[in-house]
Amino acid sequence: MFSAKTYIDRRSGLQAAIGSGIILLPGNDDTGMNYKDNIYPFRQDSSFLYYAGIDRPGLTFIIDADNNREILFGDESTVEDIVWTGSVDSLVSQAARAGIADVRPLSQLPGFLAGNKQTIHFLSPYRADITLKLSSWLDIPAAQIPERVSVKLIKAIVAQRSYKTTEEIQQIEIAVNTTIDMQLKAMQLAAAGVTETEISGQLHAVAIAAGGHISFPVILTTNGQFLHNHPHHTPLQQGQLVLCDCGAENAMRYCGDLTRTHPVDKKFTTAQRDIYDIVYQSYQAAADAIRPGIRFKDIHLLACEQIAAGLTALGLMKGDPREAVAAGAHALFFPCGVGHMLGLDIHDMENLGEAYVGYTDTLQKSTAFGLKSLRLGRELEAGFVLTVEPGIYFNPLLTDAWQAAGKHTSFINYEKLAAYRNFGGIRLEDNFLVTAEGSHLLGRPFARTATEIENLIASL
Amino acid sequence: MFSAKTYIDRRSGLQAAIGSGIILLPGNDDTGMNYKDNIYPFRQDSSFLYYAGIDRPGLTFIIDADNNREILFGDESTVEDIVWTGSVDSLVSQAARAGIADVRPLSQLPGFLAGNKQTIHFLSPYRADITLKLSSWLDIPAAQIPERVSVKLIKAIVAQRSYKTTEEIQQIEIAVNTTIDMQLKAMQLAAAGVTETEISGQLHAVAIAAGGHISFPVILTTNGQFLHNHPHHTPLQQGQLVLCDCGAENAMRYCGDLTRTHPVDKKFTTAQRDIYDIVYQSYQAAADAIRPGIRFKDIHLLACEQIAAGLTALGLMKGDPREAVAAGAHALFFPCGVGHMLGLDIHDMENLGEAYVGYTDTLQKSTAFGLKSLRLGRELEAGFVLTVEPGIYFNPLLTDAWQAAGKHTSFINYEKLAAYRNFGGIRLEDNFLVTAEGSHLLGRPFARTATEIENLIASL
């Protein structure tokens, strides 16, 4: 936990932004895998954690802006709980460390809310148990919960959580450095005959050993052309590329998110290096462009143009790269966005809605293939933390569909592309803080060019 | 997957047992950790898996006993899904492998159920999203779902899933053997200075590398006196015991569940060995007693009496051990049950209700401290798979509470117990199949006595 002052300051900022009414922040509960008590690793809701600081299930926090008071609803462990789980800090002492003095039994919450005439601000739930609770507490049919969400509360939270403080950046760097350890482990283990699941298991081990967990499901695959392909129980083969997109969540729940792509054979082939170098150029152009005031959508388009230019030079695309990007032809190779916000969530604040987090009232998300997967488009500001992650993907299913439909034949050289059918995919991803001057790369120094990666693998 | 015949036979057995009406089996969906798309590892519902065989989210299966038909509701992946996740088997082909021919879009399910006049049998949900679905499909308020559950369906499923077939036992043995690999890893890594989370991370790695996952949250702790204490980021210290209770879930979702307790210093102290030997005698007495026709509650009491007799011989308890157990005094040291059913769930069928799985209309669960945590009490039958897991726990918090209340002073020597305040806890657990002749220990040979464990550790 941060100091009580951190949480008190955040809450007073939120209360000032909301002005009146009740801010209702339900924490997450445990979720059963195959029955109620066989639980997934507990993950607290990030906004609850940001304002109330307490990382345990069964809590709901209320800020009553009308009466300038805060109440945490939750129950202490019983002696019988302690037989099973051991002693834990009392809830009252945890609350005190977050600057919260008023702790009441959970059973008093429904009565507190029932018949309350104040405006109640709440966020859109992403777990059904929260929907059920809100429905019951507020006497709103479950299906109507989404339309009763407080946009004012969403905007106020986004306006705070988007700007990372020094103490938050320290936590993110811890997570990024553990993520580098995960990447090193993947490079160390990758060899013909080793399975994807063996490596993935070791990536979990690194994250858990560091006192946290993985920040999102591990992507460790020789089928990098599928953007979120998860590890299979299949052995790596000579000649393949391993795409490893993984992240650690540290003990404070801040996230890292890095991608490296490396050859099973420890050396890139010429064809692999050609594509890698284009991805790297795209990455570097995007990274160099980060500064306050630039729209991230423009950085995305810049990265796309680098990809189109590189593929045109290789003969896989043709025509003018800028025109190709404007037409959307590059999206065959790069069908997603070049990055997203990062913080307590790996896609930071995604549950609050991309329209509010990554876009603004004046810049709305495109619906075009490719651009519609760009989670962040707005003007950057100092304090934002984000990923840069261009890639080139040779997806045979998508290629077949486009070719059959005759799509973008003036920009794509389908004939030449046939040789790349089994190439796979390459992605390169780092995490950056936007600073007043430009940007700061997060984490300790780590290989990113093809040569650096080959040298690093040779040294492991 | 097993053969189509396996699933077809199971379903025809279930349909015959239910006789009429619709059996409604919703499969599980993905669950978001901190937002909708950042998902926990998918876990299919075990009864869905048992009857429909398909391990992917977004499905609901219906057996219409009145019209002798089966329908699987679910959607095929779109081309756009494939950009992200790669190609997967079509749902139609997966269904065909489970002997299901009628696959319809999920959007048709609400219409199929709305206004349906047949009796609809469903199980009690353990996830809120299923509660919300049932509520919406069947037009039943969410709060009333639990009371509308079909006891007939529960009993019919328990009557099938309780008896493991040869092909199921093969799968459980795979999981048990991977669990032995996990235990070996814990013994190999345990040393002063190594953290609990480092070892826990490696246990995850073993389970994932084997192509499955963990079957329940890892218990890897030097505080074994707390029954379900989870790993902390704290280093092991000389003189401590490491209690490791863990399990693998194999690729088919069958579970293993073993516990070993071993010394950080690789050799048990005399005091540790004394307690270990009592646990082992209790374990062996319970294991030897397994046979069809015996009540598992009686095996539990036998194990308790062995613990009481051993602690009496050591001077920590006094009086007659049988009387001590009858009075419940042993529960200070062994406050839980000696075992549970095992199969597709680590506590098999726990979501169906212990009253139906572990007890019967004539043998109901005790509410006494200790016995109320015994999940299985009924007469054993050939084909049951279960755990045997006695333990002795020195829980200072519970001891203080009992001593302050003057509980069982005629059976417990509180004065002598003071020396064991920081002892910790010891548990020993294996998995058994009940056979016509008695029982069969599952998994390959593995150390269980104190001497065997010391020798094994010395050999690693």
mmCIF file of C-alpha atoms in Angstrom, chain A residues 28-29 31-46 79-80 82-87 126-132 142 185 195 197-202 204-206 208-211 213-217 225-230 233 249 255 335-337 344-351 369 372-373 375 395 397-398 401, chain B residues 28-29 31-46 79-80 82-87 126-132 142 185 195 197-202 204-206 208-211 213-217 225-230 233 249 255 335-337 344-351 369 372-373 375 395 397-398 401:
data_model
loop_
_atom_site.group_PDB
_atom_site.id
_atom_site.type_symbol
_atom_site.label_atom_id
_atom_site.label_comp_id
_atom_site.label_asym_id
_atom_site.label_seq_id
_atom_site.Cartn_x
_atom_site.Cartn_y
_atom_site.Cartn_z
ATOM 1 C CA ASN A 28 -14.359 -7.614 -6.301
ATOM 2 C CA ASP A 29 -15.239 -10.911 -4.669
ATOM 3 C CA THR A 31 -14.873 -16.239 -8.151
ATOM 4 C CA GLY A 32 -15.308 -20.003 -8.156
ATOM 5 C CA MET A 33 -13.702 -21.960 -10.982
ATOM 6 C CA ASN A 34 -15.804 -25.139 -10.879
ATOM 7 C CA TYR A 35 -17.585 -24.600 -7.555
ATOM 8 C CA LYS A 36 -17.925 -21.686 -5.208
ATOM 9 C CA ASP A 37 -14.976 -22.368 -2.921
ATOM 10 C CA ASN A 38 -12.413 -23.445 -5.533
ATOM 11 C CA ILE A 39 -11.388 -19.946 -6.390
ATOM 12 C CA TYR A 40 -9.375 -18.191 -9.034
ATOM 13 C CA PRO A 41 -6.508 -16.014 -7.764
ATOM 14 C CA PHE A 42 -8.236 -13.005 -6.240
ATOM 15 C CA ARG A 43 -8.030 -9.817 -8.301
ATOM 16 C CA GLN A 44 -9.270 -6.630 -6.715
ATOM 17 C CA ASP A 45 -11.046 -4.086 -8.880
ATOM 18 C CA SER A 46 -8.478 -1.505 -9.944
ATOM 19 C CA VAL A 79 -11.979 -17.269 14.585
ATOM 20 C CA GLU A 80 -13.222 -20.057 12.367
ATOM 21 C CA ILE A 82 -8.569 -18.249 10.967
ATOM 22 C CA VAL A 83 -8.515 -22.049 11.339
ATOM 23 C CA TRP A 84 -8.464 -22.198 7.561
ATOM 24 C CA THR A 85 -6.568 -19.133 6.469
ATOM 25 C CA GLY A 86 -4.449 -18.049 9.420
ATOM 26 C CA SER A 87 -4.485 -14.644 10.986
ATOM 27 C CA TYR A 126 -17.622 -6.395 -15.736
ATOM 28 C CA ARG A 127 -18.493 -9.229 -13.378
ATOM 29 C CA ALA A 128 -22.015 -10.574 -13.044
ATOM 30 C CA ASP A 129 -21.886 -10.794 -9.246
ATOM 31 C CA ILE A 130 -21.469 -7.014 -9.083
ATOM 32 C CA THR A 131 -24.386 -6.579 -11.476
ATOM 33 C CA LEU A 132 -26.522 -8.737 -9.198
ATOM 34 C CA ALA A 142 -30.013 -6.236 -13.896
ATOM 35 C CA LYS A 185 13.342 -16.981 -19.306
ATOM 36 C CA THR A 195 6.752 -27.221 -25.635
ATOM 37 C CA THR A 197 3.359 -24.878 -22.263
ATOM 38 C CA GLU A 198 6.728 -25.691 -20.661
ATOM 39 C CA ILE A 199 7.909 -22.172 -21.376
ATOM 40 C CA SER A 200 4.580 -20.621 -20.416
ATOM 41 C CA GLY A 201 4.676 -22.479 -17.090
ATOM 42 C CA GLN A 202 8.084 -20.979 -16.352
ATOM 43 C CA HIS A 204 4.086 -17.966 -14.566
ATOM 44 C CA ALA A 205 6.754 -19.159 -12.145
ATOM 45 C CA VAL A 206 8.811 -15.979 -12.596
ATOM 46 C CA ILE A 208 4.583 -15.641 -8.961
ATOM 47 C CA ALA A 209 8.081 -15.879 -7.460
ATOM 48 C CA ALA A 210 8.305 -12.087 -7.657
ATOM 49 C CA GLY A 211 5.350 -11.890 -5.279
ATOM 50 C CA HIS A 213 1.088 -12.868 -10.714
ATOM 51 C CA ILE A 214 0.728 -12.612 -14.488
ATOM 52 C CA SER A 215 -1.014 -9.422 -15.603
ATOM 53 C CA PHE A 216 -2.830 -11.114 -18.505
ATOM 54 C CA PRO A 217 -2.955 -14.584 -20.074
ATOM 55 C CA GLN A 225 0.302 -14.394 -36.660
ATOM 56 C CA PHE A 226 -2.686 -14.940 -34.384
ATOM 57 C CA LEU A 227 -2.533 -11.926 -32.103
ATOM 58 C CA HIS A 228 -3.704 -13.512 -28.867
ATOM 59 C CA ASN A 229 -2.858 -17.134 -29.485
ATOM 60 C CA HIS A 230 -2.249 -18.975 -26.229
ATOM 61 C CA HIS A 233 1.180 -28.422 -25.582
ATOM 62 C CA GLU A 249 1.548 -7.820 -12.162
ATOM 63 C CA CYS A 255 1.401 -4.167 -14.655
ATOM 64 C CA PRO A 335 -4.823 -5.531 -38.016
ATOM 65 C CA CYS A 336 -4.614 -4.063 -34.508
ATOM 66 C CA GLY A 337 -3.569 -0.928 -32.662
ATOM 67 C CA LEU A 344 -3.229 -0.979 -12.587
ATOM 68 C CA ASP A 345 -4.793 -2.732 -15.587
ATOM 69 C CA ILE A 346 -2.885 -4.101 -18.506
ATOM 70 C CA HIS A 347 -5.306 -2.194 -20.756
ATOM 71 C CA ASP A 348 -5.619 0.535 -18.194
ATOM 72 C CA MET A 349 -9.184 1.427 -17.235
ATOM 73 C CA GLU A 350 -10.612 -0.642 -20.101
ATOM 74 C CA ASN A 351 -13.642 -1.397 -17.915
ATOM 75 C CA PHE A 369 -10.715 -2.695 -39.676
ATOM 76 C CA LYS A 372 -11.227 -0.075 -34.565
ATOM 77 C CA SER A 373 -8.735 -2.100 -32.495
ATOM 78 C CA ARG A 375 -7.584 1.452 -27.877
ATOM 79 C CA ASN A 395 -2.306 -14.649 -41.228
ATOM 80 C CA LEU A 397 -6.825 -17.266 -43.116
ATOM 81 C CA LEU A 398 -7.158 -13.502 -43.403
ATOM 82 C CA ALA A 401 -10.285 -14.135 -47.309
ATOM 83 C CA ASN B 28 -19.193 -21.775 -18.171
ATOM 84 C CA ASP B 29 -18.152 -18.540 -19.810
ATOM 85 C CA THR B 31 -14.610 -14.435 -16.466
ATOM 86 C CA GLY B 32 -12.833 -11.092 -16.496
ATOM 87 C CA MET B 33 -10.224 -10.425 -13.829
ATOM 88 C CA ASN B 34 -10.143 -6.626 -13.874
ATOM 89 C CA TYR B 35 -12.124 -6.003 -17.054
ATOM 90 C CA LYS B 36 -14.220 -8.149 -19.324
ATOM 91 C CA ASP B 37 -11.561 -9.218 -21.812
ATOM 92 C CA ASN B 38 -8.668 -9.835 -19.390
ATOM 93 C CA ILE B 39 -9.770 -13.311 -18.535
ATOM 94 C CA TYR B 40 -8.929 -15.952 -15.982
ATOM 95 C CA PRO B 41 -7.898 -19.343 -17.409
ATOM 96 C CA PHE B 42 -11.121 -20.805 -18.759
ATOM 97 C CA ARG B 43 -12.608 -23.600 -16.646
ATOM 98 C CA GLN B 44 -15.552 -25.484 -18.085
ATOM 99 C CA ASP B 45 -18.310 -26.613 -15.751
ATOM 100 C CA SER B 46 -17.590 -30.215 -14.817
ATOM 101 C CA VAL B 79 -13.150 -14.745 -39.353
ATOM 102 C CA GLU B 80 -12.446 -11.802 -37.113
ATOM 103 C CA ILE B 82 -9.561 -15.955 -35.998
ATOM 104 C CA VAL B 83 -7.392 -12.844 -36.445
ATOM 105 C CA TRP B 84 -6.995 -12.834 -32.668
ATOM 106 C CA THR B 85 -7.124 -16.463 -31.651
ATOM 107 C CA GLY B 86 -6.194 -18.489 -34.709
ATOM 108 C CA SER B 87 -8.255 -21.242 -36.208
ATOM 109 C CA TYR B 126 -21.953 -21.134 -8.535
ATOM 110 C CA ARG B 127 -21.202 -18.257 -10.879
ATOM 111 C CA ALA B 128 -23.360 -15.144 -10.998
ATOM 112 C CA ASP B 129 -23.364 -14.961 -14.803
ATOM 113 C CA ILE B 130 -25.177 -18.297 -14.935
ATOM 114 C CA THR B 131 -27.675 -17.055 -12.339
ATOM 115 C CA LEU B 132 -28.351 -14.020 -14.522
ATOM 116 C CA ALA B 142 -32.324 -14.194 -9.562
ATOM 117 C CA LYS B 185 9.722 -30.054 -7.211
ATOM 118 C CA THR B 195 10.530 -18.009 -0.671
ATOM 119 C CA THR B 197 6.194 -17.939 -3.757
ATOM 120 C CA GLU B 198 9.319 -19.144 -5.602
ATOM 121 C CA ILE B 199 8.337 -22.733 -4.893
ATOM 122 C CA SER B 200 4.670 -22.104 -5.593
ATOM 123 C CA GLY B 201 5.565 -20.569 -8.940
ATOM 124 C CA GLN B 202 7.470 -23.713 -9.879
ATOM 125 C CA HIS B 204 2.358 -23.884 -11.349
ATOM 126 C CA ALA B 205 5.083 -24.370 -13.971
ATOM 127 C CA VAL B 206 4.984 -28.172 -13.587
ATOM 128 C CA ILE B 208 1.093 -25.970 -16.918
ATOM 129 C CA ALA B 209 3.999 -27.717 -18.653
ATOM 130 C CA ALA B 210 2.032 -30.982 -18.400
ATOM 131 C CA GLY B 211 -0.659 -29.423 -20.580
ATOM 132 C CA HIS B 213 -3.248 -26.307 -14.890
ATOM 133 C CA ILE B 214 -3.431 -26.376 -11.096
ATOM 134 C CA SER B 215 -6.602 -28.045 -9.811
ATOM 135 C CA PHE B 216 -6.938 -25.692 -6.825
ATOM 136 C CA PRO B 217 -4.979 -22.790 -5.318
ATOM 137 C CA GLN B 225 -1.333 -25.145 11.030
ATOM 138 C CA PHE B 226 -3.606 -22.943 8.926
ATOM 139 C CA LEU B 227 -5.343 -25.452 6.711
ATOM 140 C CA HIS B 228 -5.622 -23.445 3.521
ATOM 141 C CA ASN B 229 -2.823 -20.953 4.021
ATOM 142 C CA HIS B 230 -1.486 -19.728 0.693
ATOM 143 C CA HIS B 233 6.637 -13.856 -0.378
ATOM 144 C CA GLU B 249 -5.621 -30.756 -13.379
ATOM 145 C CA CYS B 255 -7.661 -33.730 -10.815
ATOM 146 C CA PRO B 335 -10.449 -29.560 12.867
ATOM 147 C CA CYS B 336 -11.352 -30.817 9.404
ATOM 148 C CA GLY B 337 -12.392 -33.947 7.549
ATOM 149 C CA LEU B 344 -13.398 -33.680 -12.501
ATOM 150 C CA ASP B 345 -13.491 -31.413 -9.450
ATOM 151 C CA ILE B 346 -10.959 -31.417 -6.683
ATOM 152 C CA HIS B 347 -13.876 -31.666 -4.245
ATOM 153 C CA ASP B 348 -15.843 -33.689 -6.722
ATOM 154 C CA MET B 349 -19.355 -32.394 -7.416
ATOM 155 C CA GLU B 350 -19.154 -29.916 -4.528
ATOM 156 C CA ASN B 351 -21.363 -27.543 -6.518
ATOM 157 C CA PHE B 369 -16.793 -28.584 14.972
ATOM 158 C CA LYS B 372 -19.028 -30.343 9.955
ATOM 159 C CA SER B 373 -15.972 -30.036 7.691
ATOM 160 C CA ARG B 375 -17.352 -33.506 3.091
ATOM 161 C CA ASN B 395 -2.988 -23.568 15.723
ATOM 162 C CA LEU B 397 -5.088 -18.908 17.861
ATOM 163 C CA LEU B 398 -7.485 -21.822 18.246
ATOM 164 C CA ALA B 401 -9.431 -19.600 22.337
#
